[in-house]
Coordinates of C-alpha atoms in Angstrom, one line a residue:
X1 CA 108.6 97.2 106.6
X2 CA 108.5 98.5 103.1
X3 CA 110.2 97.6 99.9
X4 CA 111.6 100.5 97.8
X5 CA 111.9 99.5 94.2
X6 CA 109.7 101.2 91.6
X7 CA 107.6 98.2 90.9
X8 CA 106.7 97.7 94.5
X9 CA 105.1 101.2 94.7
X10 CA 103.0 100.3 91.7
X11 CA 101.9 96.8 92.8
X12 CA 101.5 97.8 96.5
X13 CA 98.9 100.5 95.8
X14 CA 96.4 98.2 94.2
X15 CA 96.5 94.8 96.0
X16 CA 96.3 91.5 94.1
X17 CA 93.2 89.3 94.3
X18 CA 90.8 87.2 92.2
X19 CA 87.4 88.0 90.9
X20 CA 84.2 86.2 92.0
X21 CA 81.8 87.8 89.6
X22 CA 83.0 86.4 86.4
X23 CA 84.9 83.1 85.9
X24 CA 86.1 84.0 82.4
X25 CA 87.7 87.2 81.2
X26 CA 85.3 89.4 79.2
X27 CA 86.0 90.1 75.6
X28 CA 87.4 93.5 74.9
X29 CA 87.0 95.7 71.8
X30 CA 89.5 95.2 69.1
X31 CA 92.6 97.1 70.0
X32 CA 93.6 100.0 67.7
X33 CA 96.7 99.7 65.6
X34 CA 99.7 100.6 67.7
X35 CA 101.4 103.8 66.4
X36 CA 105.1 103.4 65.4
X37 CA 106.2 105.8 68.1
X38 CA 104.5 103.7 70.8
X39 CA 106.2 100.6 69.4
X40 CA 109.6 102.3 69.7
X41 CA 108.8 103.6 73.2
X42 CA 107.7 100.2 74.4
X43 CA 110.9 98.6 73.1
X44 CA 112.8 101.1 75.2
X45 CA 110.7 100.3 78.2
X46 CA 111.7 96.7 78.1
X47 CA 115.2 97.8 79.3
X48 CA 113.8 99.3 82.5
X49 CA 111.3 96.5 83.0
X50 CA 114.0 93.9 82.7
X51 CA 116.2 95.7 85.3
X52 CA 113.3 95.9 87.8
X53 CA 112.2 92.3 87.4
X54 CA 115.7 91.0 88.1
X55 CA 115.0 92.0 91.7
X56 CA 111.2 91.9 92.0
X57 CA 110.0 89.2 89.6
X58 CA 106.6 89.2 91.4
X59 CA 105.9 92.4 89.6
X60 CA 105.7 90.5 86.3
X61 CA 102.5 89.0 87.5
X62 CA 101.0 92.4 87.8
X63 CA 102.4 93.6 84.5
X64 CA 101.2 90.4 82.8
X65 CA 104.6 89.2 81.8
X66 CA 105.2 85.4 81.6
X67 CA 108.6 83.8 82.4
X68 CA 109.0 85.1 85.9
X69 CA 106.3 83.1 87.7
X70 CA 108.7 80.7 89.6
X71 CA 111.0 83.5 90.7
X72 CA 110.9 85.6 93.9
X73 CA 112.3 88.9 95.2
X74 CA 116.0 89.1 95.8
X75 CA 116.8 89.9 99.5
X76 CA 120.4 88.8 99.5
X77 CA 123.4 90.8 100.7
X78 CA 123.8 94.2 99.1
X79 CA 120.3 93.8 97.5
X80 CA 119.8 97.6 97.4
X81 CA 123.3 98.3 96.0
X82 CA 122.9 95.8 93.3
X83 CA 119.5 97.0 92.3
X84 CA 120.7 100.6 92.1
X85 CA 123.6 99.6 89.9
X86 CA 121.2 97.8 87.5
X87 CA 118.9 100.8 87.4
X88 CA 121.8 103.2 86.8
X89 CA 123.1 101.1 83.9
X90 CA 119.6 101.2 82.3
X91 CA 119.3 105.0 83.0
X92 CA 122.6 105.6 81.2
X93 CA 121.4 103.6 78.2
X94 CA 118.1 105.5 78.0
X95 CA 120.0 108.8 78.2
X96 CA 122.0 107.7 75.2
X97 CA 118.8 107.0 73.3
X98 CA 117.4 110.4 74.3
X99 CA 120.5 112.1 72.7
X100 CA 119.6 110.8 69.3
X101 CA 115.9 110.4 69.4
X102 CA 113.9 113.1 67.5
X103 CA 110.3 112.0 67.8
X104 CA 108.8 114.2 70.5
X105 CA 106.5 111.5 72.0
X106 CA 109.4 109.0 72.3
X107 CA 111.6 111.7 73.8
X108 CA 108.9 112.5 76.4
X109 CA 108.6 108.8 77.3
X110 CA 112.4 108.5 77.6
X111 CA 112.4 111.4 80.0
X112 CA 109.7 109.8 82.0
X113 CA 111.6 106.5 82.3
X114 CA 114.9 108.2 83.0
X115 CA 113.2 110.1 85.8
X116 CA 111.5 106.9 87.1
X117 CA 114.9 105.1 87.3
X118 CA 116.4 108.1 89.0
X119 CA 113.6 108.3 91.6
X120 CA 113.9 104.6 92.3
X121 CA 117.7 105.0 92.9
X122 CA 117.2 108.0 95.1
X123 CA 114.5 106.2 97.2
X124 CA 116.7 103.2 97.6
X125 CA 119.7 105.3 98.7
X126 CA 117.7 107.4 101.2
X127 CA 115.9 104.4 102.7
X128 CA 119.2 102.5 103.1
X129 CA 120.9 105.5 104.7
X130 CA 118.1 106.3 107.2
X131 CA 116.1 103.1 107.8
X132 CA 116.9 99.8 109.5
X133 CA 115.9 97.2 106.8
X134 CA 112.7 95.5 107.9
X135 CA 110.2 93.5 105.8
X136 CA 106.8 92.2 106.4
X137 CA 107.9 88.9 105.0
X138 CA 104.6 87.0 105.4
X139 CA 102.8 89.7 103.5
X140 CA 105.5 89.7 100.8
X141 CA 104.9 85.9 100.3
X142 CA 101.1 86.3 100.2
X143 CA 101.4 89.1 97.6
X144 CA 103.6 87.0 95.4
X145 CA 101.3 84.0 95.6
X146 CA 98.0 85.8 95.3
X147 CA 99.4 87.7 92.2
X148 CA 99.6 84.3 90.5
X149 CA 96.6 82.5 92.0
X150 CA 93.9 84.7 90.4
X151 CA 91.2 84.2 87.9
X152 CA 93.0 86.9 85.9
X153 CA 96.0 84.6 85.5
X154 CA 96.0 81.8 82.8
X155 CA 95.9 78.3 84.3
X156 CA 99.3 77.3 82.9
X157 CA 100.8 80.3 84.9
X158 CA 98.8 79.5 88.0
X159 CA 100.5 76.1 88.1
X160 CA 103.8 77.9 88.7
X161 CA 102.5 79.1 92.1
X162 CA 103.9 76.0 93.9
X163 CA 107.3 76.6 92.3
X164 CA 107.2 80.2 93.6
X165 CA 106.1 79.1 97.0
X166 CA 109.0 76.6 97.2
X167 CA 111.4 79.4 96.1
X168 CA 110.1 81.5 99.0
X169 CA 110.6 78.7 101.4
X170 CA 114.1 77.7 100.2
X171 CA 112.8 74.4 98.9
X172 CA 113.8 75.1 95.3
X173 CA 117.5 74.6 94.1
X174 CA 119.7 77.5 94.8
X175 CA 117.2 79.4 97.1
X176 CA 117.2 80.5 100.7
X177 CA 114.0 81.0 102.7
X178 CA 113.0 84.6 102.2
X179 CA 112.0 84.9 105.9
X180 CA 115.6 84.0 106.8
X181 CA 116.9 86.5 104.3
X182 CA 114.6 89.2 105.7
X183 CA 115.9 88.4 109.2
X184 CA 119.5 88.5 108.0
X185 CA 119.1 92.0 106.4
X186 CA 117.7 93.3 109.7
X187 CA 120.3 91.7 111.9
X188 CA 123.4 92.8 109.9
X189 CA 122.6 96.5 110.5
X190 CA 120.7 96.3 113.8
X191 CA 123.8 97.5 115.6
X192 CA 123.7 100.9 113.9
X193 CA 121.6 102.9 116.4
X194 CA 121.3 105.9 114.0
X195 CA 119.0 103.9 111.8
X196 CA 115.3 104.4 112.3
X197 CA 113.5 101.3 113.6
X198 CA 110.0 100.4 112.5
X199 CA 107.2 101.7 114.7
X200 CA 105.7 99.5 117.4
X201 CA 102.2 99.8 115.7
X202 CA 103.7 98.7 112.4
X203 CA 105.3 95.6 113.9
X204 CA 102.2 94.7 115.9
X205 CA 100.1 94.9 112.8
X206 CA 102.5 92.6 110.9
X207 CA 102.5 90.1 113.8
X208 CA 98.7 90.1 113.9
X209 CA 98.3 89.5 110.2
X210 CA 101.0 86.9 109.6
X211 CA 98.8 83.9 110.3
X212 CA 96.0 85.4 108.2
X213 CA 98.4 85.5 105.2
X214 CA 99.5 81.9 105.7
X215 CA 95.8 80.8 105.9
X216 CA 95.0 82.9 102.8
X217 CA 97.7 81.1 100.8
X218 CA 96.4 77.7 101.8
X219 CA 92.9 78.7 100.8
X220 CA 94.2 79.9 97.4
X221 CA 95.9 76.5 96.8
X222 CA 92.6 74.8 97.7
X223 CA 90.5 77.1 95.5
X224 CA 92.6 76.3 92.4
X225 CA 93.1 72.7 93.3
X226 CA 96.9 72.7 93.0
X227 CA 98.2 69.3 94.0
X228 CA 101.4 68.4 95.7
X229 CA 101.6 71.5 97.9
X230 CA 101.1 69.8 101.3
X231 CA 104.8 69.7 102.2
X232 CA 105.3 73.3 101.1
X233 CA 102.3 74.6 103.0
X234 CA 103.4 72.8 106.1
X235 CA 106.9 74.4 105.7
X236 CA 105.2 77.8 105.2
X237 CA 103.3 77.4 108.5
X238 CA 106.5 76.4 110.3
X239 CA 108.6 79.2 108.8
X240 CA 105.9 81.8 109.5
X241 CA 105.7 80.7 113.1
X242 CA 109.5 80.9 113.5
X243 CA 109.6 84.3 111.8
X244 CA 106.8 85.6 114.1
X245 CA 108.6 84.4 117.2
X246 CA 111.8 86.1 116.1
X247 CA 110.0 89.4 115.3
X248 CA 108.2 89.3 118.7
X249 CA 111.4 88.6 120.5
X250 CA 113.8 90.8 118.6
X251 CA 112.1 93.5 116.5
X252 CA 109.2 94.4 118.7
X253 CA 111.3 95.3 121.8
X254 CA 113.5 97.6 119.6
X255 CA 110.5 99.2 117.8
X256 CA 110.0 102.9 118.3
X257 CA 107.0 104.2 120.2
X258 CA 106.3 107.1 117.8
X259 CA 105.5 107.0 114.1
X260 CA 106.9 110.4 113.0
X261 CA 109.3 110.2 110.0
X262 CA 112.4 112.3 109.6
X263 CA 111.6 115.3 107.4
X264 CA 114.0 114.1 104.6
X265 CA 112.3 110.7 104.4
X266 CA 108.8 112.2 104.5
X267 CA 109.7 114.7 101.7
X268 CA 110.8 111.7 99.6
X269 CA 107.6 109.9 100.3
X270 CA 105.6 113.0 99.0
X271 CA 107.8 113.2 95.9
X272 CA 107.3 109.5 95.2
X273 CA 103.5 109.8 95.2
X274 CA 103.7 112.9 93.0
X275 CA 103.1 115.7 95.5
X276 CA 105.5 118.5 94.4
X277 CA 104.7 121.2 96.9
X278 CA 106.0 121.5 100.5
X279 CA 103.9 119.6 103.1
X280 CA 103.1 122.9 104.9
X281 CA 101.5 124.2 101.7
X282 CA 99.5 121.0 101.3
X283 CA 98.2 121.3 104.8
X284 CA 97.2 124.9 104.2
X285 CA 95.3 124.1 101.0
X286 CA 93.7 121.0 102.6
X287 CA 92.4 123.0 105.6
X288 CA 90.5 125.4 103.3
X289 CA 89.0 122.5 101.3
X290 CA 88.1 120.7 104.6
X291 CA 86.2 123.8 105.9
X292 CA 84.4 124.5 102.6
X293 CA 83.4 120.8 102.1
X294 CA 82.1 120.6 105.6
X295 CA 80.0 123.7 105.1
X296 CA 78.5 122.2 101.9
X297 CA 77.6 119.0 103.8
X298 CA 75.9 121.0 106.4
X299 CA 73.8 122.8 103.7
X300 CA 72.8 119.6 102.1
X301 CA 72.1 117.5 105.3
X302 CA 68.6 119.0 106.1
X303 CA 67.5 118.2 102.5
X304 CA 68.7 114.6 102.9
X305 CA 67.0 114.3 106.3
X306 CA 63.7 115.6 104.8
X307 CA 63.9 113.2 101.9
X308 CA 64.7 110.2 104.1
X309 CA 62.5 111.0 107.0
X310 CA 65.4 111.5 109.4
X311 CA 64.8 113.6 112.5
X312 CA 68.1 115.5 112.4
X313 CA 69.7 118.4 110.6
X314 CA 73.4 118.2 111.5
X315 CA 75.3 116.3 108.8
X316 CA 77.0 114.0 111.4
X317 CA 73.7 112.8 112.7
X318 CA 72.2 112.4 109.2
X319 CA 75.2 110.2 108.2
X320 CA 74.8 108.1 111.3
X321 CA 71.1 107.6 110.4
X322 CA 72.0 106.6 106.9
X323 CA 74.5 104.0 108.1
X324 CA 71.8 102.3 110.1
X325 CA 70.3 101.0 106.9
X326 CA 73.0 98.3 106.8
X327 CA 73.2 95.9 103.9
X328 CA 73.9 92.3 105.0
X329 CA 77.2 90.9 103.8
X330 CA 75.5 88.2 101.7
X331 CA 73.5 91.0 99.9
X332 CA 76.3 93.5 99.6
X333 CA 77.7 92.6 96.2
X334 CA 74.3 92.4 94.6
X335 CA 73.3 95.9 96.0
X336 CA 76.5 97.4 94.7
X337 CA 75.8 95.7 91.3
X338 CA 72.5 97.6 91.1
X339 CA 74.3 100.9 91.5
X340 CA 77.1 100.0 89.1
X341 CA 74.5 99.0 86.5
X342 CA 72.8 102.3 86.9
X343 CA 75.9 104.4 86.5
X344 CA 76.9 103.5 82.9
X345 CA 73.7 104.9 81.4
X346 CA 74.1 108.1 83.3
X347 CA 77.7 108.5 82.1
X348 CA 76.5 108.1 78.5
X349 CA 73.4 110.2 78.8
X350 CA 75.3 113.1 80.4
X351 CA 78.3 112.8 78.0
X352 CA 80.8 112.6 80.8
X353 CA 83.3 110.2 79.1
X354 CA 83.2 107.3 76.7
X355 CA 82.7 103.9 78.5
X356 CA 83.0 100.3 77.3
X357 CA 79.9 98.3 76.4
X358 CA 80.8 95.5 78.8
X359 CA 80.0 95.3 82.5
X360 CA 82.7 95.9 85.1
X361 CA 83.7 93.4 87.9
X362 CA 83.1 94.1 91.5
X363 CA 83.7 91.6 94.4
X364 CA 84.3 91.3 98.1
X365 CA 87.8 90.9 99.6
X366 CA 89.0 87.8 101.3
X367 CA 90.3 87.9 104.9
X368 CA 93.9 87.9 103.7
X369 CA 93.3 90.6 101.2
X370 CA 91.6 92.7 103.9
X371 CA 94.7 92.3 106.0
X372 CA 96.9 93.4 103.1
X373 CA 94.7 96.2 101.9
X374 CA 91.9 97.1 104.4
X375 CA 90.3 99.8 102.2
X376 CA 88.3 99.7 99.0
X377 CA 90.6 99.4 96.1
X378 CA 90.9 98.6 92.4
X379 CA 93.0 95.7 91.0
X380 CA 94.0 96.5 87.4
X381 CA 94.1 93.9 84.7
X382 CA 97.5 92.9 83.3
X383 CA 99.0 95.8 81.4
X384 CA 101.1 93.7 79.0
X385 CA 99.9 90.7 77.0
X386 CA 96.3 91.2 78.1
X387 CA 94.0 88.7 76.5
X388 CA 90.7 90.1 77.7
X389 CA 91.2 90.2 81.5
X390 CA 89.4 93.0 83.3
X391 CA 90.3 95.0 86.4
X392 CA 88.3 94.5 89.6
X393 CA 86.7 96.8 92.2
X394 CA 87.5 95.0 95.5
X395 CA 85.4 95.9 98.6
X396 CA 86.7 94.8 102.1
X397 CA 84.2 93.7 104.8
X398 CA 86.6 94.3 107.7
X399 CA 89.8 95.8 109.0
X400 CA 91.6 92.9 110.7
X401 CA 93.9 95.3 112.6
X402 CA 90.9 96.9 114.3
X403 CA 89.8 93.8 116.1
X404 CA 86.4 92.1 116.2
X405 CA 84.8 94.7 118.4
X406 CA 85.4 97.6 116.0
X407 CA 84.4 97.0 112.4
X408 CA 83.4 99.0 109.4
X409 CA 80.1 100.6 108.9
X410 CA 81.5 102.9 106.2
X411 CA 80.9 100.8 103.0
X412 CA 77.8 98.7 103.7
X413 CA 74.8 101.0 103.3
X414 CA 73.0 102.1 100.1
X415 CA 74.0 105.7 100.1
X416 CA 77.8 105.0 99.9
X417 CA 77.6 102.7 96.9
X418 CA 77.3 105.6 94.5
X419 CA 80.6 107.4 95.2
X420 CA 82.6 104.2 95.9
X421 CA 81.5 102.7 92.6
X422 CA 82.3 106.0 90.7
X423 CA 85.8 106.1 92.3
X424 CA 86.9 102.5 92.1
X425 CA 84.8 101.6 89.0
X426 CA 83.4 104.0 86.4
X427 CA 84.2 106.7 85.5
X428 CA 87.1 106.2 88.0
X429 CA 89.9 103.6 88.2
X430 CA 88.3 100.9 86.1
X431 CA 87.7 103.2 83.2
X432 CA 91.1 104.8 83.6
X433 CA 93.1 101.5 83.4
X434 CA 90.8 100.1 80.7
X435 CA 91.4 103.1 78.6
X436 CA 95.1 102.6 78.8
X437 CA 94.7 99.1 77.6
X438 CA 92.2 99.8 74.8
X439 CA 93.7 103.0 73.5
X440 CA 97.2 101.8 73.1
X441 CA 99.0 104.0 75.7
X442 CA 102.7 103.5 75.8
X443 CA 104.3 101.5 78.7
X444 CA 106.1 104.6 79.8
X445 CA 102.9 106.4 80.4
X446 CA 101.0 103.4 81.9
X447 CA 103.7 101.9 84.1
X448 CA 106.6 104.3 84.7
X449 CA 104.7 107.6 84.9
X450 CA 102.4 105.9 87.5
X451 CA 102.0 107.6 90.8
X452 CA 99.2 108.2 93.3
X453 CA 98.6 111.8 92.2
X454 CA 98.0 110.7 88.6
X455 CA 95.8 107.8 89.6
X456 CA 93.8 109.1 92.6
X457 CA 93.4 112.6 91.2
X458 CA 91.4 111.2 88.2
X459 CA 89.3 108.9 90.5
X460 CA 88.3 111.7 92.8
X461 CA 87.6 113.9 89.8
X462 CA 85.4 111.1 88.4
X463 CA 83.5 111.1 91.7
X464 CA 82.8 114.8 91.4
X465 CA 81.7 114.4 87.8
X466 CA 79.0 112.0 89.0
X467 CA 77.7 113.9 92.0
X468 CA 75.0 116.0 90.3
X469 CA 73.3 112.9 88.9
X470 CA 73.2 110.9 92.2
X471 CA 70.3 110.9 94.8
X472 CA 70.6 113.4 97.6
X473 CA 71.8 110.9 100.1
X474 CA 74.5 109.7 97.6
X475 CA 75.6 113.3 97.2
X476 CA 76.0 113.8 100.9
X477 CA 78.2 110.7 101.2
X478 CA 80.2 111.8 98.1
X479 CA 80.9 115.1 100.0
X480 CA 81.8 113.1 103.1
X481 CA 84.4 111.1 101.2
X482 CA 85.7 114.4 99.7
X483 CA 86.0 115.7 103.3
X484 CA 87.9 112.6 104.1
X485 CA 90.4 113.3 101.3
X486 CA 90.9 116.8 102.6
X487 CA 91.4 115.4 106.1
X488 CA 94.0 113.0 104.6
X489 CA 95.9 115.8 103.0
X490 CA 95.8 117.8 106.2
X491 CA 96.4 115.0 108.8
X492 CA 99.0 112.9 107.0
X493 CA 101.6 115.8 106.9
X494 CA 100.6 117.0 110.3
X495 CA 101.2 113.6 111.9
X496 CA 104.5 113.1 110.1
X497 CA 105.7 116.6 111.0
X498 CA 104.7 116.4 114.6
X499 CA 102.0 119.0 114.3
X500 CA 99.2 116.8 115.7
X501 CA 99.0 113.6 117.8
X502 CA 97.3 110.4 116.8
X503 CA 94.5 110.8 119.4
X504 CA 93.4 114.2 118.1
X505 CA 93.7 113.1 114.5
X506 CA 91.4 110.1 115.3
X507 CA 88.9 112.4 116.8
X508 CA 88.8 114.5 113.6
X509 CA 88.2 111.4 111.5
X510 CA 85.5 110.0 113.7
X511 CA 83.7 113.1 114.8
X512 CA 84.1 115.6 111.9
X513 CA 84.4 113.2 109.0
X514 CA 82.1 110.5 110.4
X515 CA 84.2 107.4 110.0
X516 CA 83.9 104.3 112.0
X517 CA 86.7 103.5 114.5
X518 CA 87.9 100.7 112.3
X519 CA 88.1 103.0 109.3
X520 CA 89.8 105.7 111.3
X521 CA 92.4 103.1 112.4
X522 CA 93.0 102.2 108.8
X523 CA 93.5 105.8 107.9
X524 CA 95.9 106.5 110.7
X525 CA 97.9 103.4 110.0
X526 CA 98.0 104.5 106.4
X527 CA 99.4 108.0 107.2
X528 CA 102.0 106.8 109.7
X529 CA 103.5 103.5 108.4
X530 CA 101.5 101.7 105.7
X531 CA 101.9 104.4 103.1
X532 CA 103.1 107.8 104.6
X533 CA 102.4 110.7 102.2
X534 CA 100.2 108.7 99.8
X535 CA 96.9 109.8 101.4
X536 CA 97.4 113.4 100.3
X537 CA 97.6 112.5 96.7
X538 CA 93.8 112.3 96.2
X539 CA 93.2 115.9 97.1
X540 CA 96.3 117.2 95.4
X541 CA 95.7 115.3 92.1
X542 CA 92.0 116.3 92.1
X543 CA 93.0 120.0 92.7
X544 CA 95.4 119.9 89.8
X545 CA 92.8 118.5 87.4
X546 CA 90.2 121.1 88.5
X547 CA 92.8 123.9 88.0
X548 CA 93.5 122.6 84.5
X549 CA 89.8 122.2 83.7
X550 CA 89.1 125.8 84.8
X551 CA 92.0 127.1 82.6
X552 CA 90.7 125.1 79.6
X553 CA 87.1 126.2 80.0
X554 CA 88.3 129.9 80.1
X555 CA 90.5 129.4 77.1
X556 CA 87.8 127.7 75.0
X557 CA 84.6 129.4 76.2
X558 CA 81.5 128.0 74.5
X559 CA 83.8 125.6 72.5
X560 CA 84.6 123.7 75.6
X561 CA 83.4 120.1 75.4
X562 CA 83.4 118.1 78.6
X563 CA 83.3 114.7 76.8
X564 CA 86.2 115.6 74.6
X565 CA 88.2 117.0 77.5
X566 CA 87.7 114.0 79.7
X567 CA 88.5 111.6 76.9
X568 CA 91.7 113.5 76.1
X569 CA 92.8 113.2 79.8
X570 CA 92.3 109.4 79.6
X571 CA 94.2 109.2 76.3
X572 CA 97.3 110.6 78.0
X573 CA 97.7 107.7 80.3
X574 CA 99.4 108.5 83.6
X575 CA 101.1 111.7 82.7
X576 CA 102.0 113.7 85.8
X577 CA 100.1 117.0 86.2
X578 CA 102.7 119.3 84.6
X579 CA 103.0 117.1 81.5
X580 CA 99.3 116.6 81.3
X581 CA 98.7 120.4 81.4
X582 CA 101.3 120.9 78.7
X583 CA 99.5 118.3 76.5
X584 CA 96.1 120.1 77.1
X585 CA 97.6 123.5 76.3
X586 CA 99.6 122.5 73.2
X587 CA 97.3 119.8 71.7
X588 CA 93.7 119.8 73.1
X589 CA 93.1 123.6 73.2
X590 CA 94.4 124.3 69.7
X591 CA 92.4 121.4 68.2
X592 CA 89.2 122.4 69.9
X593 CA 89.7 126.1 69.0
X594 CA 89.7 125.2 65.4
X595 CA 86.3 123.5 65.5
X596 CA 83.2 125.3 64.3

């Protein structure tokens, strides 16, 4: 139940929501003058953006583009074929521009966009050839509405949410209910038995969450006091109920019992998130990291136990004891705020990276958001036309798929706030996306070079940069989360290649990593159907940055400056590892070598 266009991968990773901490966008520093090459590159990027937004106008809400707010995704007949044709036309136009362009920066951005268009075309073709089209239509509707009904969105654009909802429901002129279109796309190819069906677990999760999304949409309309929506919301409830009944009667009985993907499809998933090595190599490297990190945790655990008065020495028992100091839900945001406020002075004092002078936003997720994205995540601010909006670190309180009996204890104790805040906030995602806005990074490097390796590699690296300055218990949990990233890079490929079963993988996550059953469920769902391949991007991206850092330190010796290095990495936007390494070797190292 996945969409395949380029924008969906971008918007789907960091789910949409609205901030509770600040009612108004904070003022940002004056933006630097945009270089001429960036202006040229951004003009080229409009071609690719326009092609994408013809088929997924909801992405415009993420990008910050007005003019698309009443429009919805195209799920009509031959939707994949038509989207590929539009992307191919733009790719040809960009290739023509590349032939005559001489500026090296513009050329690099053109190559990034040509590659992005090609990857989107390939993904669409492979998915259409191998998969039976299936959509989590209620989630799609919630994502489109929540992307508009947000404190980040100006009031005049929020008012368009009712028009978009009516378009989803077929209540606007020239529209067909999107749930009917999703059903049609499934049924027109259901007779082809060679096509891979969605997994039973995937379908059951979608069924369980459908009503939560409808309720979440109603709550958003109530929050923003949008009038005249009663008929549309009533129609939404009815269409959701009909769609759920059809899925339960038709899709669920045909769903496959296993979750393993064909190797070709899984290889494509890895490529799309930025992992450019064979899955077996990823598993091999991750196993080593898993064992080394686990050993480091065992060395640190007795020190944490002594400092905290815990009668245990095994790292698993120490983590269980730390989790018992649970923070009540109504105190959680305030406790995280204390840690967040303590991190910025440490970053400045230790000269890790330059940080903004304004506070960051952190908030708790709603029920519907937790269903859509049941893990801590960062919601970026609009990347185009930003008028001061800030990104948000969103913390879930629960995993709806796990059931009321099994809930998280992974994010609500003091020791974990350090590493989560460093990853989702500063110096991680929040700083990474803010830097792209404030430093004038081109759209090619902020939108079209975007993949999980680029994004999550920096955030895990940012966690590691903070570890030496955290309390001992915070350091232990930082290592636990690093162990989880190694487990991801090991278990995700193993599950998809049939090298391990779900029960054994769950045991590793709960017993060796120390996750709750609810968090382990979220992880396994992620590996097998929510985002296969994506989970390995943290470890792989982090490893590539560490390799580059080691190379740079050896090249510069005593001239190596961590602050300058980290700032340079952020200045490059979302360049993939090979291009980032090229920039460091050809620009950063020569510039630093010349300093006295």
